[in-house]
């Protein structure tokens, strides 16, 4: 990468404006983003419930990099680069499952769930298995969630861990299960996908279904302003001992906010989507506890279910959006919840966002594209995301030099 040229692009960015065109379109910018942003950040991989027992694993891609997450025989959750220490083949196919060992399909090198090399046939007598275990990936399990970081020097996470632990406690995330997962291919740069995901300027017209329950008019999802009903909700949450005050760090935000009047869940009709609640407080009328982690995800926790959104770059103009829906582990499909109803609202919302992001990309590709200003009333979180991106990028450039 020509870091001097990349640096010059960031110098062109005007405060309060979107990015120069090349940062949304060029292959070199994509390679930079993978190295400087996704390769240096904490990324939410999912929930601990997706690894329900010893031998469970999740195999996933972070851009072009394969990662495998396991639960070992002692119950410890670990993460590794999904690359055999023999000749580099990917060991676990993408997806999830259960296995007693991790076996490379190429030459059958076999690893224990803790990453140590168990067997490697036809190697010299001097071969030392202890020197050829899988290379670990940094991992943090927080209140039932799983975060990974591919960097050898991950950014600080203590402040986020403390606040997420506090805010997630009432939602009993360790008692959840994955009810459904989807992957949507969006032909747009990941930053356009995330800018769209960080604002609701477009929601009143772009998401008529979501706007029935979601407070799309807020300048931030958790700003109450002088709305008496919302201020009453905040006081009620305080009285119940449910944290609601907005908190944030450089790359994360957490808050609990009120849904539209009469709504207790983010659903088509504002009603609970699962009879088995994850949080019983106030009869399940607790708004949504939202957290967002840059560069790639947001999560909404209502009393009845959890929805996770994750954007993973695949190419300069291709992003894979993963949606995951979680319910209480004891909720029975077809009795306590209906999968089609559970996923309906966020599915249609994601499809609407796909169309918006892809149209945005087509326009950004134009010879007439010029970076425009964010709305200071409606796009504060989108601007916050872009500011974060620029800060993170400049930090990487400063560390790795400009030439």
CSV table of C-alpha atoms in Angstrom, one decimal:
chain,number,residue,atom,x,y,z
A,1,UNK,CA,0.0,0.0,0.0
A,2,UNK,CA,1.1,3.5,-0.7
A,3,UNK,CA,0.5,4.9,2.8
A,4,UNK,CA,1.6,8.4,1.7
A,5,UNK,CA,-1.2,8.5,-0.9
A,6,UNK,CA,-3.7,7.0,1.5
A,7,UNK,CA,-2.7,9.7,4.1
A,8,UNK,CA,-3.3,12.4,1.5
A,9,UNK,CA,-6.8,11.2,1.0
A,10,UNK,CA,-7.5,11.6,4.7
A,11,UNK,CA,-6.0,15.1,4.6
A,12,UNK,CA,-8.6,16.0,2.0
A,13,UNK,CA,-11.5,15.2,4.2
A,14,UNK,CA,-13.4,18.2,5.4
A,15,UNK,CA,-14.7,18.2,9.0
A,16,UNK,CA,-18.3,17.3,9.2
A,17,UNK,CA,-18.4,15.8,5.7
A,18,UNK,CA,-18.4,12.4,4.1
A,19,UNK,CA,-15.2,10.9,2.7
A,20,UNK,CA,-13.2,11.5,-0.5
A,21,UNK,CA,-14.4,9.2,-3.4
A,22,UNK,CA,-11.4,7.0,-3.5
A,23,UNK,CA,-11.9,5.8,0.1
A,24,UNK,CA,-15.3,4.4,-1.0
A,25,UNK,CA,-14.3,2.9,-4.4
A,26,UNK,CA,-10.6,1.9,-4.7
A,27,UNK,CA,-9.0,-1.5,-4.1
A,28,UNK,CA,-6.1,0.0,-2.4
A,29,UNK,CA,-8.4,1.8,0.1
A,30,UNK,CA,-10.1,-1.5,0.8
A,31,UNK,CA,-6.8,-3.2,1.5
A,32,UNK,CA,-5.9,-0.3,3.8
A,33,UNK,CA,-9.2,-0.7,5.6
A,34,UNK,CA,-8.7,-4.3,6.2
A,35,UNK,CA,-5.2,-3.8,7.6
A,36,UNK,CA,-5.8,-0.6,9.6
A,37,UNK,CA,-9.4,-1.0,10.7
A,38,UNK,CA,-10.7,-4.5,10.7
A,39,UNK,CA,-7.2,-5.9,11.5
A,40,UNK,CA,-6.8,-3.6,14.5
A,41,UNK,CA,-10.3,-3.6,16.1
A,42,UNK,CA,-12.5,-5.6,18.5
A,43,UNK,CA,-15.1,-7.4,16.4
A,44,UNK,CA,-18.3,-9.0,17.7
A,45,UNK,CA,-18.3,-12.6,16.5
A,46,UNK,CA,-21.6,-13.6,18.2
A,47,UNK,CA,-22.8,-15.0,21.5
A,48,UNK,CA,-21.4,-17.7,23.8
A,49,UNK,CA,-24.7,-19.6,23.3
A,50,UNK,CA,-23.5,-20.4,19.7
A,51,UNK,CA,-20.9,-22.7,21.3
A,52,UNK,CA,-23.2,-24.7,23.6
A,53,UNK,CA,-20.9,-27.5,24.6
A,54,UNK,CA,-17.3,-28.8,24.5
A,55,UNK,CA,-16.3,-29.4,20.9
A,56,UNK,CA,-18.6,-26.6,19.5
A,57,UNK,CA,-16.9,-24.4,17.0
A,58,UNK,CA,-17.7,-21.4,14.7
A,59,UNK,CA,-15.7,-20.8,11.5
A,60,UNK,CA,-16.0,-17.4,10.0
A,61,UNK,CA,-14.3,-14.9,7.8
A,62,UNK,CA,-13.0,-11.4,8.7
A,63,UNK,CA,-12.6,-10.0,5.2
A,64,UNK,CA,-10.2,-12.5,3.6
A,65,UNK,CA,-9.0,-13.9,6.9
A,66,UNK,CA,-10.4,-17.1,8.3
A,67,UNK,CA,-10.9,-17.5,12.0
A,68,UNK,CA,-12.2,-20.4,14.1
A,69,UNK,CA,-13.7,-20.1,17.6
A,70,UNK,CA,-13.9,-23.2,19.8
A,71,UNK,CA,-15.1,-24.3,23.2
A,72,UNK,CA,-12.5,-26.7,24.6
A,73,UNK,CA,-13.0,-29.7,26.9
A,74,UNK,CA,-12.8,-27.5,30.0
A,75,UNK,CA,-15.4,-25.1,28.6
A,76,UNK,CA,-13.0,-22.3,27.8
A,77,UNK,CA,-13.9,-20.4,24.6
A,78,UNK,CA,-10.8,-19.7,22.4
A,79,UNK,CA,-10.1,-18.2,19.0
A,80,UNK,CA,-7.5,-19.1,16.4
A,81,UNK,CA,-6.3,-18.2,12.9
A,82,UNK,CA,-8.0,-20.9,10.8
A,83,UNK,CA,-4.8,-21.8,9.0
A,84,UNK,CA,-2.9,-25.1,9.3
A,85,UNK,CA,0.6,-24.9,10.7
A,86,UNK,CA,1.7,-27.3,8.0
A,87,UNK,CA,1.1,-25.6,4.7
A,88,UNK,CA,-1.5,-23.1,5.6
A,89,UNK,CA,-4.8,-24.8,4.5
A,90,UNK,CA,-8.0,-23.6,6.1
A,91,UNK,CA,-8.9,-26.3,8.6
A,92,UNK,CA,-12.6,-25.8,9.4
A,93,UNK,CA,-15.1,-25.0,6.6
A,94,UNK,CA,-17.2,-22.0,7.1
A,95,UNK,CA,-20.1,-22.5,9.4
A,96,UNK,CA,-20.6,-24.1,12.8
A,97,UNK,CA,-20.8,-27.5,14.3
A,98,UNK,CA,-19.3,-29.9,16.9
A,99,UNK,CA,-16.1,-31.9,16.6
A,100,UNK,CA,-13.7,-33.7,19.1
A,101,UNK,CA,-10.7,-32.4,17.2
A,102,UNK,CA,-9.8,-29.9,14.5
A,103,UNK,CA,-8.6,-31.9,11.4
A,104,UNK,CA,-7.0,-30.3,8.4
A,105,UNK,CA,-8.6,-31.8,5.3
A,106,UNK,CA,-5.3,-31.6,3.3
A,107,UNK,CA,-2.8,-33.8,5.2
A,108,UNK,CA,-4.8,-34.6,8.3
A,109,UNK,CA,-2.8,-32.6,10.8
A,110,UNK,CA,-5.0,-32.7,13.9
A,111,UNK,CA,-5.4,-30.1,16.6
A,112,UNK,CA,-7.0,-30.3,20.0
A,113,UNK,CA,-9.7,-27.7,20.8
A,114,UNK,CA,-7.2,-25.7,22.8
A,115,UNK,CA,-5.2,-25.2,19.6
A,116,UNK,CA,-2.3,-27.6,20.4
A,117,UNK,CA,-1.1,-29.9,17.7
A,118,UNK,CA,-2.3,-33.5,18.5
A,119,UNK,CA,-1.0,-35.4,15.6
A,120,UNK,CA,1.0,-34.9,12.4
A,121,UNK,CA,1.9,-38.0,10.4
A,122,UNK,CA,5.1,-38.8,8.6
A,123,UNK,CA,7.1,-36.0,10.1
A,124,UNK,CA,10.8,-36.3,11.0
A,125,UNK,CA,11.8,-37.6,14.4
A,126,UNK,CA,13.1,-34.1,15.3
A,127,UNK,CA,9.7,-32.5,14.7
A,128,UNK,CA,8.3,-30.8,17.8
A,129,UNK,CA,4.5,-30.7,18.0
A,130,UNK,CA,4.6,-28.1,20.7
A,131,UNK,CA,6.0,-25.6,18.3
A,132,UNK,CA,3.2,-26.0,15.8
A,133,UNK,CA,0.0,-25.2,17.5
A,134,UNK,CA,-2.6,-23.0,16.0
A,135,UNK,CA,-1.9,-19.3,16.3
A,136,UNK,CA,-4.3,-17.7,18.8
A,137,UNK,CA,-6.5,-14.7,18.2
A,138,UNK,CA,-7.3,-12.3,21.0
A,139,UNK,CA,-10.7,-13.0,22.5
A,140,UNK,CA,-13.0,-11.4,25.1
A,141,UNK,CA,-16.2,-13.0,26.4
A,142,UNK,CA,-18.4,-10.3,28.0
A,143,UNK,CA,-21.8,-11.2,29.6
A,144,UNK,CA,-22.5,-13.9,27.0
A,145,UNK,CA,-21.0,-12.0,24.0
A,146,UNK,CA,-17.8,-13.0,22.1
A,147,UNK,CA,-15.4,-10.4,20.7
A,148,UNK,CA,-12.2,-11.1,18.8
A,149,UNK,CA,-9.3,-9.0,17.6
A,150,UNK,CA,-6.8,-10.0,15.0
A,151,UNK,CA,-4.1,-7.6,16.2
A,152,UNK,CA,-1.2,-8.7,18.4
A,153,UNK,CA,-1.8,-5.5,20.3
A,154,UNK,CA,-5.6,-5.1,20.6
A,155,UNK,CA,-7.0,-1.7,21.6
A,156,UNK,CA,-8.1,-1.2,25.2
A,157,UNK,CA,-11.4,-2.9,26.1
A,158,UNK,CA,-11.7,-2.5,29.9
A,159,UNK,CA,-14.1,0.4,29.8
A,160,UNK,CA,-16.4,-1.2,27.3
A,161,UNK,CA,-16.3,-4.5,29.2
A,162,UNK,CA,-17.3,-2.8,32.4
A,163,UNK,CA,-20.2,-0.9,30.9
A,164,UNK,CA,-21.5,-3.7,28.7
A,165,UNK,CA,-21.4,-6.0,31.8
A,166,UNK,CA,-23.5,-3.5,33.7
A,167,UNK,CA,-26.1,-2.7,30.9
A,168,UNK,CA,-26.4,-6.3,29.7
A,169,UNK,CA,-26.9,-7.9,33.1
A,170,UNK,CA,-30.7,-7.6,33.2
A,171,UNK,CA,-31.0,-9.3,29.7
A,172,UNK,CA,-29.5,-12.6,30.8
A,173,UNK,CA,-27.6,-13.1,27.5
A,174,UNK,CA,-25.9,-16.2,28.8
A,175,UNK,CA,-29.3,-17.8,28.9
A,176,UNK,CA,-30.0,-17.2,25.2
A,177,UNK,CA,-30.0,-19.3,22.0
A,178,UNK,CA,-29.5,-18.5,18.4
A,179,UNK,CA,-32.9,-18.7,16.7
A,180,UNK,CA,-32.0,-17.6,13.2
A,181,UNK,CA,-29.1,-16.3,11.1
A,182,UNK,CA,-29.0,-14.6,7.7
A,183,UNK,CA,-26.4,-13.2,5.4
A,184,UNK,CA,-27.2,-10.5,2.9
A,185,UNK,CA,-24.8,-9.6,0.1
A,186,UNK,CA,-24.7,-5.8,-0.4
A,187,UNK,CA,-22.9,-4.4,-3.5
A,188,UNK,CA,-21.6,-1.3,-1.6
A,189,UNK,CA,-18.5,-0.3,0.3
A,190,UNK,CA,-18.6,-1.3,3.9
A,191,UNK,CA,-18.4,2.4,5.1
A,192,UNK,CA,-21.5,3.3,3.1
A,193,UNK,CA,-23.3,0.3,4.7
A,194,UNK,CA,-22.2,1.5,8.2
A,195,UNK,CA,-22.9,5.2,7.6
A,196,UNK,CA,-26.5,4.1,6.7
A,197,UNK,CA,-26.7,1.9,9.7
A,198,UNK,CA,-25.6,4.7,12.0
A,199,UNK,CA,-28.3,7.2,11.1
A,200,UNK,CA,-32.1,7.4,10.9
A,201,UNK,CA,-32.3,10.5,8.7
A,202,UNK,CA,-33.7,8.1,6.1
A,203,UNK,CA,-35.8,6.0,8.4
A,204,UNK,CA,-39.2,7.8,8.2
A,205,UNK,CA,-39.4,7.4,4.5
A,206,UNK,CA,-37.0,4.5,4.0
A,207,UNK,CA,-38.3,2.2,6.7
A,208,UNK,CA,-42.1,2.6,7.1
A,209,UNK,CA,-42.3,-0.7,8.9
A,210,UNK,CA,-39.5,0.0,11.4
A,211,UNK,CA,-40.8,3.5,12.2
A,212,UNK,CA,-44.0,2.1,13.7
A,213,UNK,CA,-42.0,1.0,16.8
A,214,UNK,CA,-38.6,2.6,16.5
A,215,UNK,CA,-38.2,6.3,17.5
A,216,UNK,CA,-36.8,7.4,14.1
A,217,UNK,CA,-37.1,11.1,14.8
A,218,UNK,CA,-34.4,11.2,17.5
A,219,UNK,CA,-31.1,13.0,16.6
A,220,UNK,CA,-29.5,10.1,18.4
A,221,UNK,CA,-31.2,6.9,19.2
A,222,UNK,CA,-30.9,7.7,22.9
A,223,UNK,CA,-31.5,11.5,23.1
A,224,UNK,CA,-34.7,12.4,25.0
A,225,UNK,CA,-34.5,16.1,24.5
A,226,UNK,CA,-37.5,17.6,26.4
A,227,UNK,CA,-40.0,14.8,25.5
A,228,UNK,CA,-41.9,14.2,28.7
A,229,UNK,CA,-42.8,10.6,27.9
A,230,UNK,CA,-39.2,9.7,27.2
A,231,UNK,CA,-38.0,11.4,30.3
A,232,UNK,CA,-40.6,9.5,32.2
A,233,UNK,CA,-39.3,6.3,30.7
A,234,UNK,CA,-35.8,7.1,31.8
A,235,UNK,CA,-36.9,7.9,35.4
A,236,UNK,CA,-38.8,4.6,35.4
A,237,UNK,CA,-35.8,2.6,34.3
A,238,UNK,CA,-33.7,4.3,36.9
A,239,UNK,CA,-36.3,3.3,39.6
A,240,UNK,CA,-36.1,-0.3,38.3
A,241,UNK,CA,-32.4,-0.4,38.5
A,242,UNK,CA,-32.0,-0.8,34.7
A,243,UNK,CA,-29.1,1.4,33.4
A,244,UNK,CA,-30.2,3.8,30.7
A,245,UNK,CA,-27.9,6.8,30.6
A,246,UNK,CA,-25.9,7.0,27.3
A,247,UNK,CA,-22.3,6.0,27.7
A,248,UNK,CA,-19.6,5.9,25.1
A,249,UNK,CA,-15.9,5.4,24.3
A,250,UNK,CA,-13.8,6.0,21.2
A,251,UNK,CA,-15.2,3.0,19.3
A,252,UNK,CA,-18.4,2.1,21.2
A,253,UNK,CA,-21.8,3.4,22.5
A,254,UNK,CA,-24.3,1.9,24.9
A,255,UNK,CA,-27.7,3.2,26.0
A,256,UNK,CA,-31.3,2.1,26.8
A,257,UNK,CA,-34.0,4.1,25.0
A,258,UNK,CA,-37.8,4.2,24.9
A,259,UNK,CA,-39.6,2.8,22.0
A,260,UNK,CA,-42.7,4.5,20.5
A,261,UNK,CA,-45.7,4.8,22.7
A,262,UNK,CA,-47.5,1.6,23.4
A,263,UNK,CA,-44.6,-0.6,22.0
A,264,UNK,CA,-42.7,-3.1,24.1
A,265,UNK,CA,-40.5,-4.6,21.3
A,266,UNK,CA,-39.0,-3.8,18.0
A,267,UNK,CA,-41.5,-5.7,16.0
A,268,UNK,CA,-44.2,-5.2,13.3
A,269,UNK,CA,-46.9,-4.4,15.8
A,270,UNK,CA,-44.8,-3.4,18.8
A,271,UNK,CA,-45.7,-6.5,20.8
A,272,UNK,CA,-43.3,-9.2,22.1
A,273,UNK,CA,-42.1,-11.7,19.5
A,274,UNK,CA,-41.4,-14.4,22.1
A,275,UNK,CA,-43.6,-15.3,25.1
A,276,UNK,CA,-40.5,-16.4,27.0
A,277,UNK,CA,-38.9,-13.2,28.0
A,278,UNK,CA,-35.2,-12.7,28.6
A,279,UNK,CA,-35.9,-9.8,31.0
A,280,UNK,CA,-39.1,-9.9,33.1
A,281,UNK,CA,-38.7,-6.4,34.6
A,282,UNK,CA,-41.7,-4.1,34.3
A,283,UNK,CA,-43.6,-6.9,32.5
A,284,UNK,CA,-41.1,-6.7,29.6
A,285,UNK,CA,-41.7,-3.0,28.9
A,286,UNK,CA,-38.1,-1.9,29.1
A,287,UNK,CA,-37.4,-0.2,25.7
A,288,UNK,CA,-34.3,-1.3,23.9
A,289,UNK,CA,-30.8,-1.6,25.2
A,290,UNK,CA,-28.6,-0.8,22.3
A,291,UNK,CA,-24.9,-1.1,21.9
A,292,UNK,CA,-22.8,-0.3,18.9
A,293,UNK,CA,-19.2,-1.2,18.2
A,294,UNK,CA,-17.2,0.4,15.4
A,295,UNK,CA,-16.3,-0.6,12.8
A,296,UNK,CA,-19.0,-3.1,12.1
A,297,UNK,CA,-22.0,-3.8,14.4
A,298,UNK,CA,-25.0,-2.8,16.5
A,299,UNK,CA,-27.2,-4.9,18.8
A,300,UNK,CA,-30.7,-4.2,20.1
A,301,UNK,CA,-31.8,-6.0,23.2
A,302,UNK,CA,-35.6,-5.8,24.0
A,303,UNK,CA,-37.2,-7.9,26.8
A,304,UNK,CA,-38.1,-10.7,24.4
A,305,UNK,CA,-35.3,-11.0,21.9
A,306,UNK,CA,-31.9,-9.8,20.8
A,307,UNK,CA,-31.0,-8.7,17.2
A,308,UNK,CA,-27.4,-8.4,16.1
A,309,UNK,CA,-26.2,-6.6,12.8
A,310,UNK,CA,-22.7,-7.1,11.6
A,311,UNK,CA,-21.1,-5.7,8.4
A,312,UNK,CA,-18.0,-7.5,7.0
A,313,UNK,CA,-16.1,-6.2,4.0
A,314,UNK,CA,-15.5,-8.6,1.1
A,315,UNK,CA,-14.3,-6.2,-1.6
A,316,UNK,CA,-14.2,-2.5,-2.3
A,317,UNK,CA,-17.9,-2.6,-3.4
A,318,UNK,CA,-19.1,-5.7,-1.6
A,319,UNK,CA,-20.2,-6.2,2.0
A,320,UNK,CA,-21.8,-9.1,3.7
A,321,UNK,CA,-24.3,-8.2,6.4
A,322,UNK,CA,-25.0,-10.9,8.9
A,323,UNK,CA,-28.2,-10.7,11.0
A,324,UNK,CA,-28.6,-12.9,14.1
A,325,UNK,CA,-31.7,-13.2,16.2
A,326,UNK,CA,-31.5,-14.6,19.8
A,327,UNK,CA,-34.3,-15.7,22.2
A,328,UNK,CA,-34.4,-17.2,25.7
A,329,UNK,CA,-32.8,-20.7,25.6
A,330,UNK,CA,-36.0,-22.2,27.0
A,331,UNK,CA,-38.2,-20.6,24.4
A,332,UNK,CA,-39.8,-23.2,22.2
A,333,UNK,CA,-40.1,-22.6,18.4
A,334,UNK,CA,-43.7,-22.8,17.3
A,335,UNK,CA,-44.9,-22.4,20.8
A,336,UNK,CA,-43.2,-19.3,22.3
A,337,UNK,CA,-42.1,-17.8,19.1
A,338,UNK,CA,-42.6,-18.0,15.3
A,339,UNK,CA,-39.3,-17.7,13.3
A,340,UNK,CA,-40.9,-15.9,10.4
A,341,UNK,CA,-42.5,-13.3,12.6
A,342,UNK,CA,-39.3,-13.0,14.7
A,343,UNK,CA,-37.2,-12.1,11.7
A,344,UNK,CA,-39.7,-10.2,9.6
A,345,UNK,CA,-39.1,-6.6,10.7
A,346,UNK,CA,-35.3,-6.6,10.6
A,347,UNK,CA,-35.3,-8.6,7.4
A,348,UNK,CA,-37.4,-6.1,5.5
A,349,UNK,CA,-35.4,-3.3,7.1
A,350,UNK,CA,-32.1,-4.8,6.0
A,351,UNK,CA,-33.4,-5.3,2.5
A,352,UNK,CA,-34.5,-1.7,2.3
A,353,UNK,CA,-31.0,-0.7,3.6
A,354,UNK,CA,-29.4,-2.9,1.0
A,355,UNK,CA,-31.2,-1.0,-1.8
A,356,UNK,CA,-30.3,2.4,-0.2
A,357,UNK,CA,-26.6,1.5,0.2
A,358,UNK,CA,-26.2,0.1,-3.3
A,359,UNK,CA,-27.9,3.2,-4.8
A,360,UNK,CA,-25.6,5.3,-2.6
A,361,UNK,CA,-22.6,3.4,-4.1
A,362,UNK,CA,-23.7,4.0,-7.6
A,363,UNK,CA,-24.0,7.7,-6.9
A,364,UNK,CA,-20.6,7.9,-5.1
A,365,UNK,CA,-19.0,6.3,-8.2
A,366,UNK,CA,-20.2,9.3,-10.3
A,367,UNK,CA,-17.7,11.7,-11.8
A,368,UNK,CA,-19.8,14.4,-10.2
A,369,UNK,CA,-19.5,13.1,-6.6
A,370,UNK,CA,-18.3,15.6,-4.0
A,371,UNK,CA,-18.3,14.8,-0.3
A,372,UNK,CA,-21.3,16.4,1.3
A,373,UNK,CA,-22.1,17.7,4.8
A,374,UNK,CA,-23.8,15.6,7.5
A,375,UNK,CA,-26.9,16.8,9.1
A,376,UNK,CA,-26.0,18.0,12.6
A,377,UNK,CA,-29.5,17.2,13.8
A,378,UNK,CA,-30.1,13.8,12.2
A,379,UNK,CA,-26.7,12.3,11.3
A,380,UNK,CA,-24.6,12.8,14.4
A,381,UNK,CA,-23.9,9.0,14.7
A,382,UNK,CA,-23.0,8.7,11.1
A,383,UNK,CA,-20.6,11.6,11.5
A,384,UNK,CA,-19.3,10.0,14.7
A,385,UNK,CA,-18.6,6.8,12.8
A,386,UNK,CA,-16.7,8.6,10.0
A,387,UNK,CA,-14.7,10.6,12.5
A,388,UNK,CA,-13.8,7.3,14.3
A,389,UNK,CA,-12.7,5.8,11.0
A,390,UNK,CA,-10.5,8.8,10.2
A,391,UNK,CA,-9.0,8.8,13.7
A,392,UNK,CA,-8.3,5.0,13.5
A,393,UNK,CA,-6.8,5.3,10.1
A,394,UNK,CA,-4.5,8.2,10.9
A,395,UNK,CA,-3.3,6.4,14.0
A,396,UNK,CA,-2.4,3.4,11.9
A,397,UNK,CA,-0.6,5.6,9.3
A,398,UNK,CA,1.4,7.3,12.1
A,399,UNK,CA,2.5,4.0,13.5
A,400,UNK,CA,3.4,2.4,10.2
A,401,UNK,CA,4.9,5.3,8.5
A,402,UNK,CA,4.0,7.2,5.3
A,403,UNK,CA,6.2,5.6,2.8
